CSV table of C-alpha atoms in Angstrom, one decimal:
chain,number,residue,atom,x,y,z
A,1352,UNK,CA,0.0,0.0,0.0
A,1353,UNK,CA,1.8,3.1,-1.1
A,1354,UNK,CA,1.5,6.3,1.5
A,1355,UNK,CA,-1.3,8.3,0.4
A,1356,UNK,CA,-4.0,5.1,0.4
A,1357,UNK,CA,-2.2,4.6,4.1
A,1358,UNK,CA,-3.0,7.7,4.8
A,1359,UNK,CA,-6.8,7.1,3.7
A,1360,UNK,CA,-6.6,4.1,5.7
A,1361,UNK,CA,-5.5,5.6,8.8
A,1362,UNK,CA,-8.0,8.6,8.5
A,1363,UNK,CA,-11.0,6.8,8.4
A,1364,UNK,CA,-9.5,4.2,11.7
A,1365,UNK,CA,-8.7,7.1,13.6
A,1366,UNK,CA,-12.4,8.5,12.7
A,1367,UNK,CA,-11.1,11.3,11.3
A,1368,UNK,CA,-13.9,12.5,9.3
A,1369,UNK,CA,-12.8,16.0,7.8
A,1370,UNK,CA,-9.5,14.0,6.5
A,1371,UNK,CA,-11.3,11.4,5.1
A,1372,UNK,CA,-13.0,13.7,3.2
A,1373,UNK,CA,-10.4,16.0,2.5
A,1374,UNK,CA,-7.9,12.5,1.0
A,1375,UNK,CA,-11.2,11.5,-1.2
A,1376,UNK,CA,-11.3,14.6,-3.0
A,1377,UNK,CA,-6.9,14.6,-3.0
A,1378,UNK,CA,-8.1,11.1,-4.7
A,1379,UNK,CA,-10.4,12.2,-7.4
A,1380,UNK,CA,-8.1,15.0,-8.4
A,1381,UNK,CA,-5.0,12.5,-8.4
A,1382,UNK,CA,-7.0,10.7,-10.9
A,1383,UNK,CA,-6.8,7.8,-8.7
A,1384,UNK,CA,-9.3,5.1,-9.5
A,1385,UNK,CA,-12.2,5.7,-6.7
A,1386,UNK,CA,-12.9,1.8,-6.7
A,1387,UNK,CA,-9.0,1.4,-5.8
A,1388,UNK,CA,-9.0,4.4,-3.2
A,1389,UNK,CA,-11.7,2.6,-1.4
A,1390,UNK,CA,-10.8,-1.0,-1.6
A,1391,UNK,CA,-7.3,-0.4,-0.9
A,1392,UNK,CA,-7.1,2.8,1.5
A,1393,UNK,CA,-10.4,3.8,3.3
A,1394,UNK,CA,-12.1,0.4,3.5
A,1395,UNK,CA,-8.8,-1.2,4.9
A,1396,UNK,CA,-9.4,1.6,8.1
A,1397,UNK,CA,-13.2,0.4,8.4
A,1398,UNK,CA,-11.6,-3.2,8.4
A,1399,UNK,CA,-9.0,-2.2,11.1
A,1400,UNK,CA,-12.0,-0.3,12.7
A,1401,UNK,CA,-13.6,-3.6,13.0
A,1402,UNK,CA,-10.7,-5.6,14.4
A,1403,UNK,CA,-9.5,-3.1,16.8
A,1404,UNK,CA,-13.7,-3.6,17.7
A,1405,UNK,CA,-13.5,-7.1,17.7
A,1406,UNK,CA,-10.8,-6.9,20.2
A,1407,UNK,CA,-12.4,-4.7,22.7
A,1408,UNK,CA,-9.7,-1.9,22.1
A,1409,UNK,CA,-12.7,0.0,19.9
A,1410,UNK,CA,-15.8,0.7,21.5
A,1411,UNK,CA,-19.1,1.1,19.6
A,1412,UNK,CA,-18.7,5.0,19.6
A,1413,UNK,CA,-15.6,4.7,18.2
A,1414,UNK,CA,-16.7,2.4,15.4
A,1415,UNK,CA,-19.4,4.3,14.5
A,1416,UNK,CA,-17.6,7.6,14.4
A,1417,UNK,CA,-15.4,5.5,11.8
A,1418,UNK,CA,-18.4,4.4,9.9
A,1419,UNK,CA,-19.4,8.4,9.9
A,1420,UNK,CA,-15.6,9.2,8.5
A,1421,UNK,CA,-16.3,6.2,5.7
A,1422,UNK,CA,-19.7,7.8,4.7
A,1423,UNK,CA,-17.7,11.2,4.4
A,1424,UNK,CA,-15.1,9.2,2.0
A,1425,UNK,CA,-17.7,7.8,-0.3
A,1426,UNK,CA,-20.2,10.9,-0.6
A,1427,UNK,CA,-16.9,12.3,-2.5
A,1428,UNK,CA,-16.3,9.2,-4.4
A,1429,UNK,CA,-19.8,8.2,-5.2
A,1430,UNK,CA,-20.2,10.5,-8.2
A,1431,UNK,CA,-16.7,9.2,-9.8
A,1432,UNK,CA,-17.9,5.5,-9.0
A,1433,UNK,CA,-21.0,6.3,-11.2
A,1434,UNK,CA,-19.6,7.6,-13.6
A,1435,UNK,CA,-16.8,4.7,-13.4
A,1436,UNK,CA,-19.9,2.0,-13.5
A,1437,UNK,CA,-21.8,3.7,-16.7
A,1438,UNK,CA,-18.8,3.0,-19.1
A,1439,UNK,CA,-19.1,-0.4,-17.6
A,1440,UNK,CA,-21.3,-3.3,-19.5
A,1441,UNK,CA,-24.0,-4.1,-16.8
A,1442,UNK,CA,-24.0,-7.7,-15.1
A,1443,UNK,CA,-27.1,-7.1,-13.6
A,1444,UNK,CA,-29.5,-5.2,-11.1
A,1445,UNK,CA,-29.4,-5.8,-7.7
A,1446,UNK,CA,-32.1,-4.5,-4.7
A,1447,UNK,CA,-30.3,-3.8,-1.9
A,1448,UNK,CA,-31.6,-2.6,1.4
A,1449,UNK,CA,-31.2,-2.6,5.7
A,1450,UNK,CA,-34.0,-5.1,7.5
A,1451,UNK,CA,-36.6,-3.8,8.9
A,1452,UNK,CA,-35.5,-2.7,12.2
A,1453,UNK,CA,-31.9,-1.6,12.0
A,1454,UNK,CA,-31.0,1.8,11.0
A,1455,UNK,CA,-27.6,0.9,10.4
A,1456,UNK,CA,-26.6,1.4,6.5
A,1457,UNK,CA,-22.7,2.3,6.1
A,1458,UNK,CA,-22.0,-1.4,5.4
A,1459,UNK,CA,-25.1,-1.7,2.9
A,1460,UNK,CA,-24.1,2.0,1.2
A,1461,UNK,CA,-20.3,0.5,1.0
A,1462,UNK,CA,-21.6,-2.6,-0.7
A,1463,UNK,CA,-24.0,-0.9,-3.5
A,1464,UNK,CA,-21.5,1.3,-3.9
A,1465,UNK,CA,-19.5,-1.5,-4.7
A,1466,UNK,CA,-21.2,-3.0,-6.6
A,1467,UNK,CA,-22.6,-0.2,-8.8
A,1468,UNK,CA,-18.8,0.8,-9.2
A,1469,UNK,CA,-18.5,-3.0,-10.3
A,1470,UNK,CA,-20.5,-3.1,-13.1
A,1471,UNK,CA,-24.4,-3.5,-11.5
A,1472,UNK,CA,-27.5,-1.5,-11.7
A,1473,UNK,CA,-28.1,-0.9,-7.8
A,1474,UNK,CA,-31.4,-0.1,-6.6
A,1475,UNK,CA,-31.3,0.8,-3.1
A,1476,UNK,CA,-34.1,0.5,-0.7
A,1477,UNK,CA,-32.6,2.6,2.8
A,1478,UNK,CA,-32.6,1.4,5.7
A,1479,UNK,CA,-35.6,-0.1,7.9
A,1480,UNK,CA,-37.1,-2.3,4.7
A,1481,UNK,CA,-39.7,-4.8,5.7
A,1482,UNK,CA,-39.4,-7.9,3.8
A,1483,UNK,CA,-42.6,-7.0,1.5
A,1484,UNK,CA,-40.8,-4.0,0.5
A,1485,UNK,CA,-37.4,-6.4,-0.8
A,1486,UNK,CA,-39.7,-8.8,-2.5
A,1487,UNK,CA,-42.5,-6.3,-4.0
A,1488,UNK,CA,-39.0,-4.1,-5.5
A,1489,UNK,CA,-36.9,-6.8,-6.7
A,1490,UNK,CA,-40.1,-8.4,-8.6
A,1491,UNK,CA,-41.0,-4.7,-9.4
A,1492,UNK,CA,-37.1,-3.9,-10.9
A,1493,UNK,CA,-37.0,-7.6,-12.0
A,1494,UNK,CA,-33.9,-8.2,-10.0
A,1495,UNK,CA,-31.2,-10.6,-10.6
A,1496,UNK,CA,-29.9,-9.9,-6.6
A,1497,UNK,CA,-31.7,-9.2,-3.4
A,1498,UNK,CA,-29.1,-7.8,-0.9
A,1499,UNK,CA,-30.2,-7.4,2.7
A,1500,UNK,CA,-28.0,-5.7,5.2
A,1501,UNK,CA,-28.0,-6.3,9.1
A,1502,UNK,CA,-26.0,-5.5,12.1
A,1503,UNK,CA,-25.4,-8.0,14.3
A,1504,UNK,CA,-24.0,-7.4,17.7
């Protein structure tokens, strides 16, 4: 990993927002791929994020204020990972939403982003989806994927 996508990295384990926002837009204007930037430099700090959680050394504040720095990142990045994902040939459409119940969506908003960066049409539901909703959109948007997020704890 070369400095500046350590430096991504780092900003979004020490939940540092403003920087994490500050190094996506350093990204876009490096003309650094945004699919690379995230897989390789700010999603590698969420991943520490969840270790250090995992461990006990991270508490739930903590990982959520690096989930807040990760959303920063990608509201940058989103607009290059469209744009990135129309020149693309589309393997399919995907509905993708949080279960009813949790409000939790930085893991489902990484993932469609993902995804929509990777070639799919991404049609994404929120968070707090009842089932009904999944099944009535994907049969609706004649879906190849249904995608359903959850935090477990």
């Amino acid at each position: 990993m070369d400095d500046f996508l350590r430096k991504c990295s780092e900003a979004i384990r020490t939940y540092n927002t403003g920087l994490a926002a500050e190094l996506a837009e350093e990204a876009l204007a490096k003309r650094l791929d945004p699919l690379r930037a995230i897989e390789e430099g700010f999603a590698s700090g969420l991943e520490q994020a969840g270790k250090l959680w995992e461990e006990g050394t991270y508490f739930l504040p903590e990982l959520i204020m690096a989930s807040e720095a990760m959303k920063a990142a990608m509201e940058k990045l989103r607009p290059a990972l469209e744009k990135r994902s129309l020149k693309m040939k589309q393997l399919g459409k995907v509905v993708i939403g949080t279960v009813e119940g949790d409000i939790h969506d930085i893991g489902k908003s990484l993932v469609a982003s993902m995804l929509a960066a990777g070639g799919f049409e991404v049609v994404d539901l929120g968070a707090d989806v009842a089932v009904d909703n999944f099944v009535s959109a994907a049969s609706r948007e004649e879906a190849d994927l249904i995608c359903m997020s959850a935090l477990l704890t």
